[in-house]
Amino acid sequence: MQGVDLIITITDRSRAEQFASWFRSHGISLVLTALGQGTATTEVLDFLGLEATEKAVLFCVAPRSPRMVRQAARELWLDVPGQGVLMTVPVNSIGGSTAKEYLLHEQEEGEAVMERECTHDLIVVIANQGSTDLVMDAAREAGATGGTVIHAKGTGTELVQKFFGVSIATEQEMIFILTRSETKKPIMKAVMAKAGINSAAQALIFSLPVGDIAGLRELDQTEN
């Protein structure tokens, strides 16, 4: 399969429809939006003169296109701090030719796929509801600058009890932490040590490679 990416965009909720409309105008059929919350500390928010902001997390699938990422950075003002962060995660396969055609349309004959070096990772933490502070305190001690949390409902808790010997709540939080690759392991180890499966957070954690990225300046200054 030609290179295909999952595009994840994090921005203020007030801009969610603007971002979704931009993706649709570029031939992307399906844009999913989840509501989230930023995790910047009060000290950081005060320093930057910001209020605690509600976030939107947008997910869509598209042919790999660094050109489109650059265009999004320019037209959606992602290089301006506070406007949002866009990242791409490689997709290995799409189930069924009909689904593939629906998701990719005529874009499938896009620009040539080139080898790319991943310099960033997206750490995903699944933890009990109300555990964001515990997770993020541990992550920040290891170098994380911030994250975005969305609420979710878990299933399969009986399997968790079978494998880990503990029961977990069905109300969960998914915490996204975008970080440079060299700080991925320390952050993951810190979260597992302080908010792992045997803690009150009962966190499960994994990471995804990030290909192209836009809005990185915000990551260096405040939350992603």
PDB file of N, CA and C in Angstrom, residues 69-155:
ATOM      1  N   VAL A  69       1.056  18.736   4.836  1.00  0.00           N
ATOM      2  CA  VAL A  69       1.367  19.149   6.204  1.00  0.00           C
ATOM      3  C   VAL A  69       1.926  20.563   6.205  1.00  0.00           C
ATOM      4  N   ARG A  70       2.824  20.851   5.277  1.00  0.00           N
ATOM      5  CA  ARG A  70       3.385  22.204   5.186  1.00  0.00           C
ATOM      6  C   ARG A  70       2.295  23.222   4.842  1.00  0.00           C
ATOM      7  N   GLN A  71       1.381  22.819   3.965  1.00  0.00           N
ATOM      8  CA  GLN A  71       0.287  23.713   3.586  1.00  0.00           C
ATOM      9  C   GLN A  71      -0.629  23.980   4.773  1.00  0.00           C
ATOM     10  N   ALA A  72      -0.908  22.922   5.557  1.00  0.00           N
ATOM     11  CA  ALA A  72      -1.739  23.093   6.757  1.00  0.00           C
ATOM     12  C   ALA A  72      -1.055  24.023   7.750  1.00  0.00           C
ATOM     13  N   ALA A  73       0.251  23.862   7.913  1.00  0.00           N
ATOM     14  CA  ALA A  73       0.979  24.725   8.840  1.00  0.00           C
ATOM     15  C   ALA A  73       0.859  26.182   8.436  1.00  0.00           C
ATOM     16  N   ARG A  74       0.889  26.422   7.126  1.00  0.00           N
ATOM     17  CA  ARG A  74       0.826  27.797   6.621  1.00  0.00           C
ATOM     18  C   ARG A  74      -0.595  28.361   6.684  1.00  0.00           C
ATOM     19  N   GLU A  75      -1.577  27.593   6.198  1.00  0.00           N
ATOM     20  CA  GLU A  75      -2.935  28.123   6.063  1.00  0.00           C
ATOM     21  C   GLU A  75      -3.721  28.097   7.371  1.00  0.00           C
ATOM     22  N   LEU A  76      -3.338  27.210   8.297  1.00  0.00           N
ATOM     23  CA  LEU A  76      -4.015  27.152   9.593  1.00  0.00           C
ATOM     24  C   LEU A  76      -3.197  27.831  10.691  1.00  0.00           C
ATOM     25  N   TRP A  77      -2.122  28.486  10.308  1.00  0.00           N
ATOM     26  CA  TRP A  77      -1.287  29.263  11.225  1.00  0.00           C
ATOM     27  C   TRP A  77      -0.725  28.422  12.365  1.00  0.00           C
ATOM     28  N   LEU A  78      -0.328  27.192  12.053  1.00  0.00           N
ATOM     29  CA  LEU A  78       0.145  26.313  13.113  1.00  0.00           C
ATOM     30  C   LEU A  78       1.512  26.721  13.665  1.00  0.00           C
ATOM     31  N   ASP A  79       2.255  27.515  12.919  1.00  0.00           N
ATOM     32  CA  ASP A  79       3.552  27.963  13.425  1.00  0.00           C
ATOM     33  C   ASP A  79       3.433  29.113  14.406  1.00  0.00           C
ATOM     34  N   VAL A  80       2.220  29.609  14.592  1.00  0.00           N
ATOM     35  CA  VAL A  80       1.978  30.645  15.595  1.00  0.00           C
ATOM     36  C   VAL A  80       1.641  29.958  16.915  1.00  0.00           C
ATOM     37  N   PRO A  81       2.364  30.238  17.991  1.00  0.00           N
ATOM     38  CA  PRO A  81       2.098  29.568  19.277  1.00  0.00           C
ATOM     39  C   PRO A  81       0.632  29.666  19.681  1.00  0.00           C
ATOM     40  N   GLY A  82       0.080  28.549  20.126  1.00  0.00           N
ATOM     41  CA  GLY A  82      -1.292  28.515  20.611  1.00  0.00           C
ATOM     42  C   GLY A  82      -2.332  28.126  19.592  1.00  0.00           C
ATOM     43  N   GLN A  83      -1.927  27.970  18.308  1.00  0.00           N
ATOM     44  CA  GLN A  83      -2.898  27.654  17.267  1.00  0.00           C
ATOM     45  C   GLN A  83      -3.161  26.157  17.139  1.00  0.00           C
ATOM     46  N   GLY A  84      -2.219  25.323  17.577  1.00  0.00           N
ATOM     47  CA  GLY A  84      -2.440  23.884  17.510  1.00  0.00           C
ATOM     48  C   GLY A  84      -1.203  23.127  17.079  1.00  0.00           C
ATOM     49  N   VAL A  85      -1.317  21.814  17.118  1.00  0.00           N
ATOM     50  CA  VAL A  85      -0.252  20.913  16.695  1.00  0.00           C
ATOM     51  C   VAL A  85      -0.854  19.855  15.785  1.00  0.00           C
ATOM     52  N   LEU A  86      -0.184  19.574  14.680  1.00  0.00           N
ATOM     53  CA  LEU A  86      -0.599  18.516  13.753  1.00  0.00           C
ATOM     54  C   LEU A  86       0.533  17.516  13.643  1.00  0.00           C
ATOM     55  N   MET A  87       0.205  16.229  13.714  1.00  0.00           N
ATOM     56  CA  MET A  87       1.217  15.180  13.583  1.00  0.00           C
ATOM     57  C   MET A  87       0.656  14.045  12.745  1.00  0.00           C
ATOM     58  N   THR A  88       1.535  13.272  12.122  1.00  0.00           N
ATOM     59  CA  THR A  88       1.110  12.122  11.336  1.00  0.00           C
ATOM     60  C   THR A  88       1.704  10.852  11.912  1.00  0.00           C
ATOM     61  N   VAL A  89       0.905   9.789  11.915  1.00  0.00           N
ATOM     62  CA  VAL A  89       1.329   8.472  12.392  1.00  0.00           C
ATOM     63  C   VAL A  89       1.157   7.481  11.248  1.00  0.00           C
ATOM     64  N   PRO A  90       2.194   6.729  10.877  1.00  0.00           N
ATOM     65  CA  PRO A  90       2.093   5.806   9.741  1.00  0.00           C
ATOM     66  C   PRO A  90       1.011   4.751   9.942  1.00  0.00           C
ATOM     67  N   VAL A  91       0.262   4.472   8.873  1.00  0.00           N
ATOM     68  CA  VAL A  91      -0.764   3.418   8.866  1.00  0.00           C
ATOM     69  C   VAL A  91      -0.242   2.253   8.041  1.00  0.00           C
ATOM     70  N   ASN A  92      -0.313   1.042   8.583  1.00  0.00           N
ATOM     71  CA  ASN A  92       0.211  -0.133   7.880  1.00  0.00           C
ATOM     72  C   ASN A  92      -0.750  -0.688   6.844  1.00  0.00           C
ATOM     73  N   SER A  93      -2.044  -0.686   7.149  1.00  0.00           N
ATOM     74  CA  SER A  93      -3.006  -1.269   6.212  1.00  0.00           C
ATOM     75  C   SER A  93      -4.399  -0.738   6.503  1.00  0.00           C
ATOM     76  N   ILE A  94      -5.274  -0.861   5.489  1.00  0.00           N
ATOM     77  CA  ILE A  94      -6.690  -0.496   5.605  1.00  0.00           C
ATOM     78  C   ILE A  94      -7.499  -1.711   5.195  1.00  0.00           C
ATOM     79  N   GLY A  95      -8.477  -2.083   6.003  1.00  0.00           N
ATOM     80  CA  GLY A  95      -9.248  -3.302   5.756  1.00  0.00           C
ATOM     81  C   GLY A  95     -10.306  -3.122   4.688  1.00  0.00           C
ATOM     82  N   GLY A  96     -10.102  -3.737   3.526  1.00  0.00           N
ATOM     83  CA  GLY A  96     -11.114  -3.741   2.482  1.00  0.00           C
ATOM     84  C   GLY A  96     -10.904  -2.656   1.448  1.00  0.00           C
ATOM     85  N   SER A  97     -11.096  -3.009   0.180  1.00  0.00           N
ATOM     86  CA  SER A  97     -10.886  -2.051  -0.906  1.00  0.00           C
ATOM     87  C   SER A  97     -11.905  -0.917  -0.873  1.00  0.00           C
ATOM     88  N   THR A  98     -13.141  -1.217  -0.446  1.00  0.00           N
ATOM     89  CA  THR A  98     -14.170  -0.175  -0.388  1.00  0.00           C
ATOM     90  C   THR A  98     -13.812   0.875   0.656  1.00  0.00           C
ATOM     91  N   ALA A  99     -13.388   0.415   1.830  1.00  0.00           N
ATOM     92  CA  ALA A  99     -12.978   1.355   2.880  1.00  0.00           C
ATOM     93  C   ALA A  99     -11.780   2.174   2.432  1.00  0.00           C
ATOM     94  N   LYS A 100     -10.852   1.515   1.751  1.00  0.00           N
ATOM     95  CA  LYS A 100      -9.664   2.222   1.265  1.00  0.00           C
ATOM     96  C   LYS A 100     -10.043   3.300   0.264  1.00  0.00           C
ATOM     97  N   GLU A 101     -10.951   2.964  -0.656  1.00  0.00           N
ATOM     98  CA  GLU A 101     -11.384   3.937  -1.655  1.00  0.00           C
ATOM     99  C   GLU A 101     -12.119   5.097  -1.000  1.00  0.00           C
ATOM    100  N   TYR A 102     -12.966   4.792   0.002  1.00  0.00           N
ATOM    101  CA  TYR A 102     -13.719   5.834   0.691  1.00  0.00           C
ATOM    102  C   TYR A 102     -12.787   6.792   1.421  1.00  0.00           C
ATOM    103  N   LEU A 103     -11.769   6.258   2.091  1.00  0.00           N
ATOM    104  CA  LEU A 103     -10.879   7.093   2.886  1.00  0.00           C
ATOM    105  C   LEU A 103      -9.905   7.903   2.037  1.00  0.00           C
ATOM    106  N   LEU A 104      -9.472   7.335   0.903  1.00  0.00           N
ATOM    107  CA  LEU A 104      -8.389   7.961   0.152  1.00  0.00           C
ATOM    108  C   LEU A 104      -8.828   8.655  -1.133  1.00  0.00           C
ATOM    109  N   HIS A 105      -9.935   8.211  -1.753  1.00  0.00           N
ATOM    110  CA  HIS A 105     -10.440   8.804  -2.985  1.00  0.00           C
ATOM    111  C   HIS A 105      -9.351   8.877  -4.059  1.00  0.00           C
ATOM    112  N   GLU A 106      -9.424   9.932  -4.876  1.00  0.00           N
ATOM    113  CA  GLU A 106      -8.468  10.077  -5.968  1.00  0.00           C
ATOM    114  C   GLU A 106      -7.090  10.461  -5.478  1.00  0.00           C
ATOM    115  N   GLN A 107      -6.973  10.816  -4.206  1.00  0.00           N
ATOM    116  CA  GLN A 107      -5.686  11.256  -3.688  1.00  0.00           C
ATOM    117  C   GLN A 107      -4.656  10.136  -3.693  1.00  0.00           C
ATOM    118  N   GLU A 108      -5.098   8.895  -3.898  1.00  0.00           N
ATOM    119  CA  GLU A 108      -4.202   7.764  -3.717  1.00  0.00           C
ATOM    120  C   GLU A 108      -2.975   7.850  -4.612  1.00  0.00           C
ATOM    121  N   GLU A 109      -3.097   8.470  -5.781  1.00  0.00           N
ATOM    122  CA  GLU A 109      -1.937   8.631  -6.651  1.00  0.00           C
ATOM    123  C   GLU A 109      -1.223   9.931  -6.296  1.00  0.00           C
ATOM    124  N   GLY A 110      -0.854  10.078  -5.081  1.00  0.00           N
ATOM    125  CA  GLY A 110      -0.245  11.318  -4.610  1.00  0.00           C
ATOM    126  C   GLY A 110       1.257  11.318  -4.810  1.00  0.00           C
ATOM    127  N   GLU A 111       1.928  12.150  -4.011  1.00  0.00           N
ATOM    128  CA  GLU A 111       3.360  12.298  -4.172  1.00  0.00           C
ATOM    129  C   GLU A 111       4.084  11.029  -3.747  1.00  0.00           C
ATOM    130  N   ALA A 112       5.283  10.857  -4.296  1.00  0.00           N
ATOM    131  CA  ALA A 112       6.050   9.642  -4.028  1.00  0.00           C
ATOM    132  C   ALA A 112       6.389   9.545  -2.547  1.00  0.00           C
ATOM    133  N   VAL A 113       6.367   8.293  -2.045  1.00  0.00           N
ATOM    134  CA  VAL A 113       6.687   8.054  -0.637  1.00  0.00           C
ATOM    135  C   VAL A 113       8.198   7.987  -0.485  1.00  0.00           C
ATOM    136  N   MET A 114       8.724   8.743   0.439  1.00  0.00           N
ATOM    137  CA  MET A 114      10.151   8.744   0.694  1.00  0.00           C
ATOM    138  C   MET A 114      10.414   8.290   2.116  1.00  0.00           C
ATOM    139  N   GLU A 115      11.565   7.674   2.298  1.00  0.00           N
ATOM    140  CA  GLU A 115      11.958   7.245   3.641  1.00  0.00           C
ATOM    141  C   GLU A 115      12.057   8.476   4.531  1.00  0.00           C
ATOM    142  N   ARG A 116      11.569   8.390   5.745  1.00  0.00           N
ATOM    143  CA  ARG A 116      11.665   9.535   6.634  1.00  0.00           C
ATOM    144  C   ARG A 116      12.103   9.086   8.014  1.00  0.00           C
ATOM    145  N   GLU A 117      12.862   9.918   8.648  1.00  0.00           N
ATOM    146  CA  GLU A 117      13.359   9.628   9.985  1.00  0.00           C
ATOM    147  C   GLU A 117      12.405  10.234  11.002  1.00  0.00           C
ATOM    148  N   CYS A 118      11.922   9.409  11.913  1.00  0.00           N
ATOM    149  CA  CYS A 118      10.994   9.894  12.933  1.00  0.00           C
ATOM    150  C   CYS A 118      11.783  10.512  14.083  1.00  0.00           C
ATOM    151  N   THR A 119      11.554  11.784  14.337  1.00  0.00           N
ATOM    152  CA  THR A 119      12.263  12.485  15.404  1.00  0.00           C
ATOM    153  C   THR A 119      11.391  12.691  16.640  1.00  0.00           C
ATOM    154  N   HIS A 120      10.089  12.373  16.509  1.00  0.00           N
ATOM    155  CA  HIS A 120       9.160  12.552  17.620  1.00  0.00           C
ATOM    156  C   HIS A 120       8.299  11.302  17.793  1.00  0.00           C
ATOM    157  N   ASP A 121       7.751  11.158  18.976  1.00  0.00           N
ATOM    158  CA  ASP A 121       6.835  10.061  19.278  1.00  0.00           C
ATOM    159  C   ASP A 121       5.609  10.600  19.989  1.00  0.00           C
ATOM    160  N   LEU A 122       4.488   9.919  19.787  1.00  0.00           N
ATOM    161  CA  LEU A 122       3.265  10.225  20.516  1.00  0.00           C
ATOM    162  C   LEU A 122       3.073   9.157  21.578  1.00  0.00           C
ATOM    163  N   ILE A 123       3.194   9.557  22.828  1.00  0.00           N
ATOM    164  CA  ILE A 123       2.965   8.645  23.946  1.00  0.00           C
ATOM    165  C   ILE A 123       1.480   8.672  24.287  1.00  0.00           C
ATOM    166  N   VAL A 124       0.874   7.502  24.367  1.00  0.00           N
ATOM    167  CA  VAL A 124      -0.548   7.385  24.703  1.00  0.00           C
ATOM    168  C   VAL A 124      -0.663   6.674  26.047  1.00  0.00           C
ATOM    169  N   VAL A 125      -1.301   7.320  27.001  1.00  0.00           N
ATOM    170  CA  VAL A 125      -1.502   6.753  28.332  1.00  0.00           C
ATOM    171  C   VAL A 125      -2.998   6.550  28.548  1.00  0.00           C
ATOM    172  N   ILE A 126      -3.388   5.344  28.951  1.00  0.00           N
ATOM    173  CA  ILE A 126      -4.781   5.042  29.290  1.00  0.00           C
ATOM    174  C   ILE A 126      -4.832   4.823  30.788  1.00  0.00           C
ATOM    175  N   ALA A 127      -5.560   5.681  31.491  1.00  0.00           N
ATOM    176  CA  ALA A 127      -5.558   5.647  32.947  1.00  0.00           C
ATOM    177  C   ALA A 127      -6.963   5.844  33.489  1.00  0.00           C
ATOM    178  N   ASN A 128      -7.141   5.521  34.765  1.00  0.00           N
ATOM    179  CA  ASN A 128      -8.427   5.729  35.415  1.00  0.00           C
ATOM    180  C   ASN A 128      -8.796   7.206  35.413  1.00  0.00           C
ATOM    181  N   GLN A 129     -10.088   7.482  35.318  1.00  0.00           N
ATOM    182  CA  GLN A 129     -10.548   8.865  35.314  1.00  0.00           C
ATOM    183  C   GLN A 129     -10.083   9.581  36.577  1.00  0.00           C
ATOM    184  N   GLY A 130      -9.646  10.820  36.406  1.00  0.00           N
ATOM    185  CA  GLY A 130      -9.165  11.602  37.535  1.00  0.00           C
ATOM    186  C   GLY A 130      -7.683  11.448  37.812  1.00  0.00           C
ATOM    187  N   SER A 131      -6.972  10.737  36.936  1.00  0.00           N
ATOM    188  CA  SER A 131      -5.555  10.453  37.169  1.00  0.00           C
ATOM    189  C   SER A 131      -4.612  11.309  36.344  1.00  0.00           C
ATOM    190  N   THR A 132      -5.152  12.285  35.616  1.00  0.00           N
ATOM    191  CA  THR A 132      -4.301  13.073  34.715  1.00  0.00           C
ATOM    192  C   THR A 132      -3.158  13.750  35.454  1.00  0.00           C
ATOM    193  N   ASP A 133      -3.433  14.359  36.609  1.00  0.00           N
ATOM    194  CA  ASP A 133      -2.384  15.066  37.341  1.00  0.00           C
ATOM    195  C   ASP A 133      -1.268  14.122  37.756  1.00  0.00           C
ATOM    196  N   LEU A 134      -1.621  12.930  38.232  1.00  0.00           N
ATOM    197  CA  LEU A 134      -0.623  11.952  38.647  1.00  0.00           C
ATOM    198  C   LEU A 134       0.256  11.550  37.461  1.00  0.00           C
ATOM    199  N   VAL A 135      -0.379  11.286  36.324  1.00  0.00           N
ATOM    200  CA  VAL A 135       0.362  10.898  35.125  1.00  0.00           C
ATOM    201  C   VAL A 135       1.256  12.034  34.652  1.00  0.00           C
ATOM    202  N   MET A 136       0.703  13.235  34.567  1.00  0.00           N
ATOM    203  CA  MET A 136       1.463  14.351  34.016  1.00  0.00           C
ATOM    204  C   MET A 136       2.562  14.832  34.955  1.00  0.00           C
ATOM    205  N   ASP A 137       2.358  14.730  36.253  1.00  0.00           N
ATOM    206  CA  ASP A 137       3.435  15.086  37.188  1.00  0.00           C
ATOM    207  C   ASP A 137       4.641  14.183  36.957  1.00  0.00           C
ATOM    208  N   ALA A 138       4.377  12.888  36.789  1.00  0.00           N
ATOM    209  CA  ALA A 138       5.463  11.943  36.523  1.00  0.00           C
ATOM    210  C   ALA A 138       6.116  12.224  35.178  1.00  0.00           C
ATOM    211  N   ALA A 139       5.293  12.506  34.156  1.00  0.00           N
ATOM    212  CA  ALA A 139       5.827  12.764  32.815  1.00  0.00           C
ATOM    213  C   ALA A 139       6.672  14.030  32.788  1.00  0.00           C
ATOM    214  N   ARG A 140       6.220  15.077  33.477  1.00  0.00           N
ATOM    215  CA  ARG A 140       6.973  16.336  33.463  1.00  0.00           C
ATOM    216  C   ARG A 140       8.326  16.186  34.151  1.00  0.00           C
ATOM    217  N   GLU A 141       8.384  15.388  35.203  1.00  0.00           N
ATOM    218  CA  GLU A 141       9.655  15.173  35.883  1.00  0.00           C
ATOM    219  C   GLU A 141      10.682  14.535  34.954  1.00  0.00           C
ATOM    220  N   ALA A 142      10.201  13.833  33.931  1.00  0.00           N
ATOM    221  CA  ALA A 142      11.098  13.166  32.980  1.00  0.00           C
ATOM    222  C   ALA A 142      11.284  13.965  31.693  1.00  0.00           C
ATOM    223  N   GLY A 143      10.725  15.181  31.629  1.00  0.00           N
ATOM    224  CA  GLY A 143      10.980  16.031  30.479  1.00  0.00           C
ATOM    225  C   GLY A 143       9.796  16.366  29.614  1.00  0.00           C
ATOM    226  N   ALA A 144       8.601  15.862  29.907  1.00  0.00           N
ATOM    227  CA  ALA A 144       7.424  16.202  29.097  1.00  0.00           C
ATOM    228  C   ALA A 144       7.039  17.658  29.332  1.00  0.00           C
ATOM    229  N   THR A 145       6.580  18.326  28.270  1.00  0.00           N
ATOM    230  CA  THR A 145       6.164  19.723  28.404  1.00  0.00           C
ATOM    231  C   THR A 145       4.671  19.872  28.644  1.00  0.00           C
ATOM    232  N   GLY A 146       3.880  18.866  28.298  1.00  0.00           N
ATOM    233  CA  GLY A 146       2.441  18.951  28.487  1.00  0.00           C
ATOM    234  C   GLY A 146       1.750  17.859  27.714  1.00  0.00           C
ATOM    235  N   GLY A 147       0.440  17.879  27.709  1.00  0.00           N
ATOM    236  CA  GLY A 147      -0.318  16.847  27.012  1.00  0.00           C
ATOM    237  C   GLY A 147      -1.759  17.271  26.840  1.00  0.00           C
ATOM    238  N   THR A 148      -2.527  16.399  26.232  1.00  0.00           N
ATOM    239  CA  THR A 148      -3.957  16.617  26.033  1.00  0.00           C
ATOM    240  C   THR A 148      -4.693  15.363  26.458  1.00  0.00           C
ATOM    241  N   VAL A 149      -5.778  15.528  27.195  1.00  0.00           N
ATOM    242  CA  VAL A 149      -6.517  14.376  27.714  1.00  0.00           C
ATOM    243  C   VAL A 149      -7.926  14.364  27.138  1.00  0.00           C
ATOM    244  N   ILE A 150      -8.393  13.165  26.753  1.00  0.00           N
ATOM    245  CA  ILE A 150      -9.786  12.992  26.354  1.00  0.00           C
ATOM    246  C   ILE A 150     -10.383  11.886  27.214  1.00  0.00           C
ATOM    247  N   HIS A 151     -11.673  11.977  27.457  1.00  0.00           N
ATOM    248  CA  HIS A 151     -12.358  10.994  28.301  1.00  0.00           C
ATOM    249  C   HIS A 151     -12.881   9.844  27.437  1.00  0.00           C
ATOM    250  N   ALA A 152     -12.834   8.642  27.994  1.00  0.00           N
ATOM    251  CA  ALA A 152     -13.266   7.454  27.264  1.00  0.00           C
ATOM    252  C   ALA A 152     -13.885   6.456  28.245  1.00  0.00           C
ATOM    253  N   LYS A 153     -14.590   5.480  27.695  1.00  0.00           N
ATOM    254  CA  LYS A 153     -15.178   4.412  28.505  1.00  0.00           C
ATOM    255  C   LYS A 153     -14.515   3.101  28.095  1.00  0.00           C
ATOM    256  N   GLY A 154     -13.981   2.381  29.070  1.00  0.00           N
ATOM    257  CA  GLY A 154     -13.251   1.155  28.787  1.00  0.00           C
ATOM    258  C   GLY A 154     -14.142  -0.077  28.788  1.00  0.00           C
ATOM    259  N   THR A 155     -13.721  -1.096  28.041  1.00  0.00           N
ATOM    260  CA  THR A 155     -14.359  -2.411  28.065  1.00  0.00           C
ATOM    261  C   THR A 155     -13.265  -3.456  28.249  1.00  0.00           C
TER     262      THR A 155
END
